[in-house]
Amino acid sequence: MDPADVQLADRMDAIRKMNCSTPRDALVKEYLGAMKRSLISQNGEKKAKILFIVGESNAGKSRLIKNAIAGDPAFHSYDDEDGHAKQLLRTTTPSPCTQRNVAIRFVKDLGFPVRDDILKTRAWPLLEDQIRFHRVRWGIIDEAQRMMKVDNPSDLQEVSDNLISLVDAVDWPIRLVVLGVPPLAELRRRDKQMEERSEIIELSPVPAAKTSRVEVWLTEIIVDHAGLAMRRSDFTRGNLVLVAEKLIHGCAGNAGSIIEHIRSAVEVTIRAGRTEVLIADFAQAYYNRTRCLPHDNIFEVSTWKAVPEGAAKIKEPIETKPELGDQPEQQVDDNAGFKKPKAGDRPR
């Protein structure tokens, strides 16, 4: 690759790793604090066992929890008297999301080899053993809306009950943060036991009138993260509000898409060899995303409100096939060739 392209890619990668602040940052940390306290005290808040974070794709769910736990030793691995303890298990929900597949995914992510045709009556106890063995205290489960796609309601209830069993365990309870798109909220609403043990944060789109939040992101990304300036003649007070309004409209209020559009405008500026961001850079970034005709570019026309909203919203790929084969259970020696660890043992 051209060295200049490599340098640009590295710089943009560094910019994209930086955090854009949101009012929910403090809220998530507050919930996590309550969840920590509930691990210490048996009389802790009952609802502080599971936290649902729900929002559409690119609403900022994963980044929100990542920022909240960054630098927090409660989520760090450590060496104990038996070896290496892993306090945090972060994984994605398997598809199809049966009880057995959930257990298989979690156990594999903890580094223990397990066969895909393990009986479900053995899979979940194995997961519980591995959680204790690795000293896991936190589970962060992404793409959890897949739980709602199971065909049999009893399978969904089984998964829900088993998650509750993890947070209610007497000898080694853990705490769960569950992330997913809006259908996930039904998992909490449908089950009184789940609702009693959880709180929920729903990330709604940025409303059209909430330009102040987008203005903060514009300054954070352009000035603080990228080290660039905003051309004064382009970004008067009125123009700054207008750019924020157009970003909200073009991205249908999707926070992740708005933030990425600002970063894309920054990339246009850097690629052009300038140190000042122009309104034209946002127009170019909008074209790069939508491939629109000039009269449909919301950063170039006065009638931008007539352009359908959401054209620059980042769309996630549609899942086309299961990740795990939901194989029929067979009466086999499901852990043939693998030794179940004894108390105090550590994988070598």
mmCIF file of C-alpha atoms in Angstrom:
data_model
loop_
_atom_site.group_PDB
_atom_site.id
_atom_site.type_symbol
_atom_site.label_atom_id
_atom_site.label_comp_id
_atom_site.label_asym_id
_atom_site.label_seq_id
_atom_site.Cartn_x
_atom_site.Cartn_y
_atom_site.Cartn_z
ATOM 1 C CA MET A 1 0.000 0.000 0.000
ATOM 2 C CA ASP A 2 0.972 3.593 -0.488
ATOM 3 C CA PRO A 3 2.629 4.771 2.769
ATOM 4 C CA ALA A 4 0.299 7.789 2.810
ATOM 5 C CA ASP A 5 -2.743 5.473 2.752
ATOM 6 C CA VAL A 6 -1.303 3.397 5.595
ATOM 7 C CA GLN A 7 -0.662 6.538 7.625
ATOM 8 C CA LEU A 8 -4.208 7.799 7.002
ATOM 9 C CA ALA A 9 -5.709 4.427 7.933
ATOM 10 C CA ASP A 10 -3.710 4.348 11.170
ATOM 11 C CA ARG A 11 -4.730 7.896 12.053
ATOM 12 C CA MET A 12 -8.419 7.226 11.379
ATOM 13 C CA ASP A 13 -8.233 4.006 13.379
ATOM 14 C CA ALA A 14 -6.903 5.981 16.341
ATOM 15 C CA ILE A 15 -9.667 8.587 15.954
ATOM 16 C CA ARG A 16 -12.387 5.924 15.781
ATOM 17 C CA LYS A 17 -11.150 4.356 19.004
ATOM 18 C CA MET A 18 -11.723 7.573 20.943
ATOM 19 C CA ASN A 19 -14.840 7.971 23.023
ATOM 20 C CA CYS A 20 -17.662 10.364 22.214
ATOM 21 C CA SER A 21 -19.376 11.334 25.431
ATOM 22 C CA THR A 22 -23.089 10.793 26.031
ATOM 23 C CA PRO A 23 -25.372 11.611 28.969
ATOM 24 C CA ARG A 24 -25.856 7.858 29.439
ATOM 25 C CA ASP A 25 -22.207 7.219 30.356
ATOM 26 C CA ALA A 26 -22.780 8.215 33.971
ATOM 27 C CA LEU A 27 -26.061 6.278 34.081
ATOM 28 C CA VAL A 28 -24.409 3.015 32.997
ATOM 29 C CA LYS A 29 -21.625 3.449 35.560
ATOM 30 C CA GLU A 30 -24.261 4.049 38.228
ATOM 31 C CA TYR A 31 -26.048 0.796 37.307
ATOM 32 C CA LEU A 32 -22.772 -1.146 37.257
ATOM 33 C CA GLY A 33 -21.952 0.233 40.697
ATOM 34 C CA ALA A 34 -25.251 -1.094 42.042
ATOM 35 C CA MET A 35 -24.525 -4.469 40.416
ATOM 36 C CA LYS A 36 -21.110 -4.612 42.128
ATOM 37 C CA ARG A 37 -22.671 -3.875 45.500
ATOM 38 C CA SER A 38 -25.268 -6.580 44.963
ATOM 39 C CA LEU A 39 -22.458 -9.118 44.533
ATOM 40 C CA ILE A 40 -20.968 -8.167 47.877
ATOM 41 C CA SER A 41 -24.154 -7.948 49.936
ATOM 42 C CA GLN A 42 -26.798 -10.649 50.106
ATOM 43 C CA ASN A 43 -29.277 -7.889 50.867
ATOM 44 C CA GLY A 44 -28.319 -5.863 47.810
ATOM 45 C CA GLU A 45 -30.789 -4.475 45.294
ATOM 46 C CA LYS A 46 -32.597 -7.408 43.683
ATOM 47 C CA LYS A 47 -33.038 -5.558 40.387
ATOM 48 C CA ALA A 48 -29.274 -4.997 40.159
ATOM 49 C CA LYS A 49 -28.477 -8.440 38.776
ATOM 50 C CA ILE A 50 -29.054 -7.992 35.041
ATOM 51 C CA LEU A 51 -28.778 -4.848 32.927
ATOM 52 C CA PHE A 52 -30.444 -4.728 29.512
ATOM 53 C CA ILE A 53 -29.100 -2.147 27.050
ATOM 54 C CA VAL A 54 -31.451 -1.973 24.083
ATOM 55 C CA GLY A 55 -31.239 0.096 20.927
ATOM 56 C CA GLU A 56 -31.177 -0.224 17.177
ATOM 57 C CA SER A 57 -28.008 -1.150 15.296
ATOM 58 C CA ASN A 58 -25.257 1.467 15.675
ATOM 59 C CA ALA A 59 -27.091 3.185 18.513
ATOM 60 C CA GLY A 60 -23.895 2.918 20.576
ATOM 61 C CA LYS A 61 -24.690 -0.039 22.877
ATOM 62 C CA SER A 62 -21.343 -1.805 22.676
ATOM 63 C CA ARG A 63 -19.340 1.414 22.877
ATOM 64 C CA LEU A 64 -21.398 2.532 25.884
ATOM 65 C CA ILE A 65 -20.555 -0.549 27.948
ATOM 66 C CA LYS A 66 -16.960 -0.599 26.688
ATOM 67 C CA ASN A 67 -16.437 2.953 27.929
ATOM 68 C CA ALA A 68 -18.108 2.189 31.250
ATOM 69 C CA ILE A 69 -15.810 -0.722 32.122
ATOM 70 C CA ALA A 70 -12.581 0.707 30.687
ATOM 71 C CA GLY A 71 -9.999 0.950 33.432
ATOM 72 C CA ASP A 72 -12.274 -0.659 36.035
ATOM 73 C CA PRO A 73 -10.368 -3.431 37.865
ATOM 74 C CA ALA A 74 -13.659 -5.208 38.623
ATOM 75 C CA PHE A 75 -13.587 -6.431 35.015
ATOM 76 C CA HIS A 76 -9.867 -7.256 34.731
ATOM 77 C CA SER A 77 -8.292 -10.693 34.713
ATOM 78 C CA TYR A 78 -5.904 -11.397 37.571
ATOM 79 C CA ASP A 79 -3.633 -14.099 38.981
ATOM 80 C CA ASP A 80 -4.891 -15.866 42.084
ATOM 81 C CA GLU A 81 -3.435 -18.722 44.100
ATOM 82 C CA ASP A 82 -4.636 -21.245 41.501
ATOM 83 C CA GLY A 83 -3.559 -19.396 38.388
ATOM 84 C CA HIS A 84 -5.283 -17.018 35.962
ATOM 85 C CA ALA A 85 -8.769 -15.782 36.871
ATOM 86 C CA LYS A 86 -11.008 -14.254 34.204
ATOM 87 C CA GLN A 87 -13.563 -11.950 35.788
ATOM 88 C CA LEU A 88 -15.239 -10.941 32.521
ATOM 89 C CA LEU A 89 -16.778 -13.208 29.898
ATOM 90 C CA ARG A 90 -17.756 -11.167 26.842
ATOM 91 C CA THR A 91 -19.432 -13.024 24.027
ATOM 92 C CA THR A 92 -22.208 -12.925 21.433
ATOM 93 C CA THR A 93 -25.391 -14.945 21.527
ATOM 94 C CA PRO A 94 -25.301 -18.000 19.251
ATOM 95 C CA SER A 95 -27.845 -18.667 16.541
ATOM 96 C CA PRO A 96 -30.025 -20.621 16.960
ATOM 97 C CA CYS A 97 -30.179 -19.576 20.594
ATOM 98 C CA THR A 98 -31.079 -22.779 22.423
ATOM 99 C CA GLN A 99 -29.995 -23.494 25.971
ATOM 100 C CA ARG A 100 -27.402 -25.952 24.720
ATOM 101 C CA ASN A 101 -25.933 -23.589 22.126
ATOM 102 C CA VAL A 102 -25.672 -20.788 24.683
ATOM 103 C CA ALA A 103 -23.741 -23.078 27.030
ATOM 104 C CA ILE A 104 -21.474 -24.313 24.217
ATOM 105 C CA ARG A 105 -20.662 -20.747 23.097
ATOM 106 C CA PHE A 106 -19.872 -19.582 26.630
ATOM 107 C CA VAL A 107 -17.753 -22.613 27.509
ATOM 108 C CA LYS A 108 -15.727 -22.350 24.292
ATOM 109 C CA ASP A 109 -15.164 -18.643 24.884
ATOM 110 C CA LEU A 110 -13.731 -19.554 28.282
ATOM 111 C CA GLY A 111 -11.197 -21.735 26.489
ATOM 112 C CA PHE A 112 -12.549 -25.169 27.347
ATOM 113 C CA PRO A 113 -12.972 -27.587 24.404
ATOM 114 C CA VAL A 114 -16.462 -29.031 24.148
ATOM 115 C CA ARG A 115 -18.235 -31.040 21.466
ATOM 116 C CA ASP A 116 -21.132 -29.462 19.586
ATOM 117 C CA ASP A 117 -23.283 -32.559 20.158
ATOM 118 C CA ILE A 118 -23.035 -32.411 23.937
ATOM 119 C CA LEU A 119 -26.327 -33.173 25.691
ATOM 120 C CA LYS A 120 -28.055 -30.084 27.022
ATOM 121 C CA THR A 121 -28.414 -31.780 30.409
ATOM 122 C CA ARG A 122 -24.607 -31.790 30.571
ATOM 123 C CA ALA A 123 -23.868 -28.535 28.745
ATOM 124 C CA TRP A 124 -25.278 -26.125 31.311
ATOM 125 C CA PRO A 125 -23.698 -27.790 34.374
ATOM 126 C CA LEU A 126 -20.381 -27.707 32.493
ATOM 127 C CA LEU A 127 -20.833 -23.966 31.931
ATOM 128 C CA GLU A 128 -21.526 -23.421 35.636
ATOM 129 C CA ASP A 129 -18.380 -25.414 36.494
ATOM 130 C CA GLN A 130 -16.279 -23.326 34.121
ATOM 131 C CA ILE A 131 -17.679 -20.046 35.472
ATOM 132 C CA ARG A 132 -16.592 -21.018 38.985
ATOM 133 C CA PHE A 133 -13.303 -22.452 37.746
ATOM 134 C CA HIS A 134 -12.320 -19.236 35.936
ATOM 135 C CA ARG A 135 -13.697 -16.952 38.703
ATOM 136 C CA VAL A 136 -16.047 -15.242 36.235
ATOM 137 C CA ARG A 137 -18.073 -12.455 37.857
ATOM 138 C CA TRP A 138 -19.455 -10.629 34.812
ATOM 139 C CA GLY A 139 -21.041 -11.728 31.567
ATOM 140 C CA ILE A 140 -21.569 -9.259 28.711
ATOM 141 C CA ILE A 141 -23.776 -10.798 26.035
ATOM 142 C CA ASP A 142 -24.075 -9.040 22.677
ATOM 143 C CA GLU A 143 -26.606 -9.653 19.865
ATOM 144 C CA ALA A 144 -28.924 -11.014 22.537
ATOM 145 C CA GLN A 145 -32.032 -10.372 20.403
ATOM 146 C CA ARG A 146 -31.292 -13.779 18.862
ATOM 147 C CA MET A 147 -32.856 -15.262 21.979
ATOM 148 C CA MET A 148 -36.211 -14.031 20.696
ATOM 149 C CA LYS A 149 -35.892 -15.948 17.397
ATOM 150 C CA VAL A 150 -36.310 -19.456 18.788
ATOM 151 C CA ASP A 151 -39.354 -21.259 17.372
ATOM 152 C CA ASN A 152 -40.431 -22.989 20.568
ATOM 153 C CA PRO A 153 -41.568 -20.712 23.442
ATOM 154 C CA SER A 154 -40.429 -23.346 25.924
ATOM 155 C CA ASP A 155 -36.877 -23.033 24.535
ATOM 156 C CA LEU A 156 -36.980 -19.283 25.142
ATOM 157 C CA GLN A 157 -38.228 -19.805 28.680
ATOM 158 C CA GLU A 158 -35.472 -22.353 29.261
ATOM 159 C CA VAL A 159 -32.762 -19.868 28.236
ATOM 160 C CA SER A 160 -34.363 -17.141 30.354
ATOM 161 C CA ASP A 161 -34.564 -19.423 33.388
ATOM 162 C CA ASN A 162 -30.940 -20.451 33.020
ATOM 163 C CA LEU A 163 -29.719 -16.864 32.834
ATOM 164 C CA ILE A 164 -31.611 -16.199 36.034
ATOM 165 C CA SER A 165 -29.972 -19.244 37.596
ATOM 166 C CA LEU A 166 -26.535 -17.736 36.891
ATOM 167 C CA VAL A 167 -27.303 -14.482 38.716
ATOM 168 C CA ASP A 168 -29.145 -16.235 41.561
ATOM 169 C CA ALA A 169 -26.529 -18.940 42.205
ATOM 170 C CA VAL A 170 -25.861 -19.294 45.928
ATOM 171 C CA ASP A 171 -22.213 -20.344 45.755
ATOM 172 C CA TRP A 172 -21.003 -18.246 42.799
ATOM 173 C CA PRO A 173 -23.452 -15.651 41.412
ATOM 174 C CA ILE A 174 -22.497 -13.506 38.435
ATOM 175 C CA ARG A 175 -23.917 -10.318 36.937
ATOM 176 C CA LEU A 176 -25.073 -9.990 33.336
ATOM 177 C CA VAL A 177 -25.153 -7.089 30.862
ATOM 178 C CA VAL A 178 -27.328 -8.015 27.886
ATOM 179 C CA LEU A 179 -27.139 -5.976 24.659
ATOM 180 C CA GLY A 180 -29.436 -6.123 21.653
ATOM 181 C CA VAL A 181 -31.852 -4.439 19.269
ATOM 182 C CA PRO A 182 -35.393 -3.500 20.428
ATOM 183 C CA PRO A 183 -37.019 -6.985 20.216
ATOM 184 C CA LEU A 184 -34.751 -7.966 23.115
ATOM 185 C CA ALA A 185 -36.828 -5.837 25.504
ATOM 186 C CA GLU A 186 -39.607 -8.423 25.205
ATOM 187 C CA LEU A 187 -37.374 -10.982 26.949
ATOM 188 C CA ARG A 188 -37.553 -8.814 30.040
ATOM 189 C CA ARG A 189 -41.237 -7.886 29.750
ATOM 190 C CA ARG A 190 -42.515 -11.430 29.205
ATOM 191 C CA ASP A 191 -40.980 -12.907 32.340
ATOM 192 C CA LYS A 192 -41.815 -11.520 35.784
ATOM 193 C CA GLN A 193 -38.790 -13.257 37.314
ATOM 194 C CA MET A 194 -36.499 -11.631 34.762
ATOM 195 C CA GLU A 195 -38.114 -8.230 35.189
ATOM 196 C CA GLU A 196 -37.704 -8.360 38.972
ATOM 197 C CA ARG A 197 -33.966 -8.985 38.608
ATOM 198 C CA SER A 198 -33.131 -6.407 35.966
ATOM 199 C CA GLU A 199 -33.038 -2.799 34.838
ATOM 200 C CA ILE A 200 -33.173 -1.571 31.244
ATOM 201 C CA ILE A 201 -31.628 1.325 29.337
ATOM 202 C CA GLU A 202 -33.305 1.970 25.993
ATOM 203 C CA LEU A 203 -31.224 3.996 23.539
ATOM 204 C CA SER A 204 -33.662 5.990 21.462
ATOM 205 C CA PRO A 205 -32.663 7.933 18.312
ATOM 206 C CA VAL A 206 -31.407 11.489 18.730
ATOM 207 C CA PRO A 207 -34.500 13.704 18.259
ATOM 208 C CA ALA A 208 -34.449 16.433 15.642
ATOM 209 C CA ALA A 209 -34.514 19.153 18.290
ATOM 210 C CA LYS A 210 -31.535 17.714 20.217
ATOM 211 C CA THR A 211 -28.842 19.436 18.172
ATOM 212 C CA SER A 212 -26.765 20.302 21.258
ATOM 213 C CA ARG A 213 -25.618 16.683 21.663
ATOM 214 C CA VAL A 214 -24.485 16.511 18.019
ATOM 215 C CA GLU A 215 -22.715 19.860 18.355
ATOM 216 C CA VAL A 216 -20.683 18.388 21.226
ATOM 217 C CA TRP A 217 -19.728 15.398 19.035
ATOM 218 C CA LEU A 218 -18.697 17.721 16.203
ATOM 219 C CA THR A 219 -16.271 19.558 18.475
ATOM 220 C CA GLU A 220 -15.026 16.407 20.200
ATOM 221 C CA ILE A 221 -14.249 14.534 17.001
ATOM 222 C CA ILE A 222 -12.931 17.372 14.833
ATOM 223 C CA VAL A 223 -10.981 19.364 17.427
ATOM 224 C CA ASP A 224 -10.220 17.023 20.344
ATOM 225 C CA HIS A 225 -9.818 13.677 18.566
ATOM 226 C CA ALA A 226 -8.522 14.677 15.127
ATOM 227 C CA GLY A 227 -6.648 17.845 16.099
ATOM 228 C CA LEU A 228 -8.252 19.802 13.254
ATOM 229 C CA ALA A 229 -10.119 23.098 13.146
ATOM 230 C CA MET A 230 -13.544 24.035 11.836
ATOM 231 C CA ARG A 231 -13.342 26.804 9.249
ATOM 232 C CA ARG A 232 -14.812 29.797 11.007
ATOM 233 C CA SER A 233 -16.676 31.126 7.979
ATOM 234 C CA ASP A 234 -18.346 27.731 7.436
ATOM 235 C CA PHE A 235 -19.181 26.995 11.058
ATOM 236 C CA THR A 236 -20.837 30.104 12.374
ATOM 237 C CA ARG A 237 -23.218 29.511 15.264
ATOM 238 C CA GLY A 238 -26.161 29.194 12.893
ATOM 239 C CA ASN A 239 -24.298 26.894 10.524
ATOM 240 C CA LEU A 240 -23.155 24.627 13.356
ATOM 241 C CA VAL A 241 -26.760 24.053 14.391
ATOM 242 C CA LEU A 242 -27.724 23.503 10.753
ATOM 243 C CA VAL A 243 -25.012 20.866 10.269
ATOM 244 C CA ALA A 244 -26.227 19.097 13.409
ATOM 245 C CA GLU A 245 -29.818 19.158 12.124
ATOM 246 C CA LYS A 246 -28.747 17.724 8.785
ATOM 247 C CA LEU A 247 -26.715 14.961 10.444
ATOM 248 C CA ILE A 248 -29.725 13.953 12.535
ATOM 249 C CA HIS A 249 -31.942 13.973 9.452
ATOM 250 C CA GLY A 250 -29.523 12.121 7.198
ATOM 251 C CA CYS A 251 -28.840 9.430 9.813
ATOM 252 C CA ALA A 252 -32.422 9.187 11.138
ATOM 253 C CA GLY A 253 -31.104 10.140 14.584
ATOM 254 C CA ASN A 254 -28.902 7.028 14.805
ATOM 255 C CA ALA A 255 -26.058 8.022 17.140
ATOM 256 C CA GLY A 256 -23.475 5.637 15.737
ATOM 257 C CA SER A 257 -24.187 6.727 12.172
ATOM 258 C CA ILE A 258 -23.967 10.424 13.121
ATOM 259 C CA ILE A 259 -20.616 9.919 14.836
ATOM 260 C CA GLU A 260 -19.267 7.888 11.919
ATOM 261 C CA HIS A 261 -20.418 10.570 9.431
ATOM 262 C CA ILE A 262 -18.453 13.214 11.324
ATOM 263 C CA ARG A 263 -15.391 10.943 11.270
ATOM 264 C CA SER A 264 -15.871 10.401 7.542
ATOM 265 C CA ALA A 265 -15.851 14.182 7.003
ATOM 266 C CA VAL A 266 -12.642 14.336 9.026
ATOM 267 C CA GLU A 267 -11.140 11.671 6.769
ATOM 268 C CA VAL A 268 -12.070 13.719 3.682
ATOM 269 C CA THR A 269 -10.278 16.717 5.210
ATOM 270 C CA ILE A 270 -7.123 14.775 6.087
ATOM 271 C CA ARG A 271 -7.035 13.096 2.681
ATOM 272 C CA ALA A 272 -7.184 16.545 1.065
ATOM 273 C CA GLY A 273 -4.151 17.637 3.096
ATOM 274 C CA ARG A 274 -6.022 20.383 4.970
ATOM 275 C CA THR A 275 -6.151 21.208 8.676
ATOM 276 C CA GLU A 276 -9.588 22.861 8.555
ATOM 277 C CA VAL A 277 -12.859 20.972 8.090
ATOM 278 C CA LEU A 278 -15.326 22.511 5.625
ATOM 279 C CA ILE A 279 -19.051 22.062 5.083
ATOM 280 C CA ALA A 280 -18.046 20.654 1.689
ATOM 281 C CA ASP A 281 -16.307 17.789 3.515
ATOM 282 C CA PHE A 282 -19.634 16.761 5.035
ATOM 283 C CA ALA A 283 -21.213 16.907 1.579
ATOM 284 C CA GLN A 284 -18.486 14.643 0.219
ATOM 285 C CA ALA A 285 -18.862 12.229 3.141
ATOM 286 C CA TYR A 286 -22.626 12.140 2.540
ATOM 287 C CA TYR A 287 -22.069 11.351 -1.133
ATOM 288 C CA ASN A 288 -19.538 8.644 -0.258
ATOM 289 C CA ARG A 289 -22.129 7.012 1.987
ATOM 290 C CA THR A 290 -25.237 7.375 -0.201
ATOM 291 C CA ARG A 291 -23.965 7.882 -3.767
ATOM 292 C CA CYS A 292 -26.746 10.435 -4.112
ATOM 293 C CA LEU A 293 -27.329 12.875 -6.964
ATOM 294 C CA PRO A 294 -26.328 16.500 -6.263
ATOM 295 C CA HIS A 295 -29.939 17.629 -5.798
ATOM 296 C CA ASP A 296 -30.359 14.967 -3.080
ATOM 297 C CA ASN A 297 -27.268 15.891 -1.072
ATOM 298 C CA ILE A 298 -28.607 17.412 2.129
ATOM 299 C CA PHE A 299 -25.392 19.381 2.665
ATOM 300 C CA GLU A 300 -25.700 21.101 -0.709
ATOM 301 C CA VAL A 301 -29.391 21.972 -1.105
ATOM 302 C CA SER A 302 -31.646 24.349 0.792
ATOM 303 C CA THR A 303 -34.607 21.969 0.543
ATOM 304 C CA TRP A 304 -32.792 19.225 2.491
ATOM 305 C CA LYS A 305 -35.824 18.501 4.695
ATOM 306 C CA ALA A 306 -37.621 17.222 1.595
ATOM 307 C CA VAL A 307 -34.937 14.569 1.086
ATOM 308 C CA PRO A 308 -35.996 11.267 2.698
ATOM 309 C CA GLU A 309 -34.354 10.895 6.093
ATOM 310 C CA GLY A 310 -32.004 8.082 6.994
ATOM 311 C CA ALA A 311 -30.127 7.814 3.681
ATOM 312 C CA ALA A 312 -26.768 7.949 5.511
ATOM 313 C CA LYS A 313 -27.780 5.602 8.299
ATOM 314 C CA ILE A 314 -25.408 2.655 8.552
ATOM 315 C CA LYS A 315 -27.269 -0.566 7.887
ATOM 316 C CA GLU A 316 -26.196 -3.831 9.454
ATOM 317 C CA PRO A 317 -25.989 -6.972 7.281
ATOM 318 C CA ILE A 318 -28.932 -9.340 7.615
ATOM 319 C CA GLU A 319 -28.228 -12.666 9.241
ATOM 320 C CA THR A 320 -28.753 -15.374 6.671
ATOM 321 C CA LYS A 321 -27.875 -18.583 8.476
ATOM 322 C CA PRO A 322 -27.328 -19.922 11.970
ATOM 323 C CA GLU A 323 -23.858 -19.722 13.444
ATOM 324 C CA LEU A 324 -24.158 -23.027 15.233
ATOM 325 C CA GLY A 325 -25.796 -26.115 13.880
ATOM 326 C CA ASP A 326 -28.606 -27.041 16.260
ATOM 327 C CA GLN A 327 -27.784 -30.693 15.953
ATOM 328 C CA PRO A 328 -30.113 -33.331 17.372
ATOM 329 C CA GLU A 329 -28.928 -34.575 20.707
ATOM 330 C CA GLN A 330 -27.349 -37.971 20.632
ATOM 331 C CA GLN A 331 -26.577 -40.357 23.419
ATOM 332 C CA VAL A 332 -22.824 -40.040 23.075
ATOM 333 C CA ASP A 333 -19.888 -39.525 25.355
ATOM 334 C CA ASP A 334 -20.049 -35.769 24.875
ATOM 335 C CA ASN A 335 -16.663 -34.962 26.349
ATOM 336 C CA ALA A 336 -14.737 -37.926 25.007
ATOM 337 C CA GLY A 337 -11.060 -37.052 24.975
ATOM 338 C CA PHE A 338 -11.483 -34.085 27.329
ATOM 339 C CA LYS A 339 -10.870 -34.095 31.057
ATOM 340 C CA LYS A 340 -13.236 -32.077 33.212
ATOM 341 C CA PRO A 341 -11.142 -29.876 35.497
ATOM 342 C CA LYS A 342 -11.058 -30.588 39.176
ATOM 343 C CA ALA A 343 -11.270 -27.878 41.766
ATOM 344 C CA GLY A 344 -8.024 -25.924 41.736
ATOM 345 C CA ASP A 345 -6.898 -27.228 38.355
ATOM 346 C CA ARG A 346 -5.961 -24.762 35.639
ATOM 347 C CA PRO A 347 -5.821 -25.342 31.871
ATOM 348 C CA ARG A 348 -2.261 -25.666 30.643
#
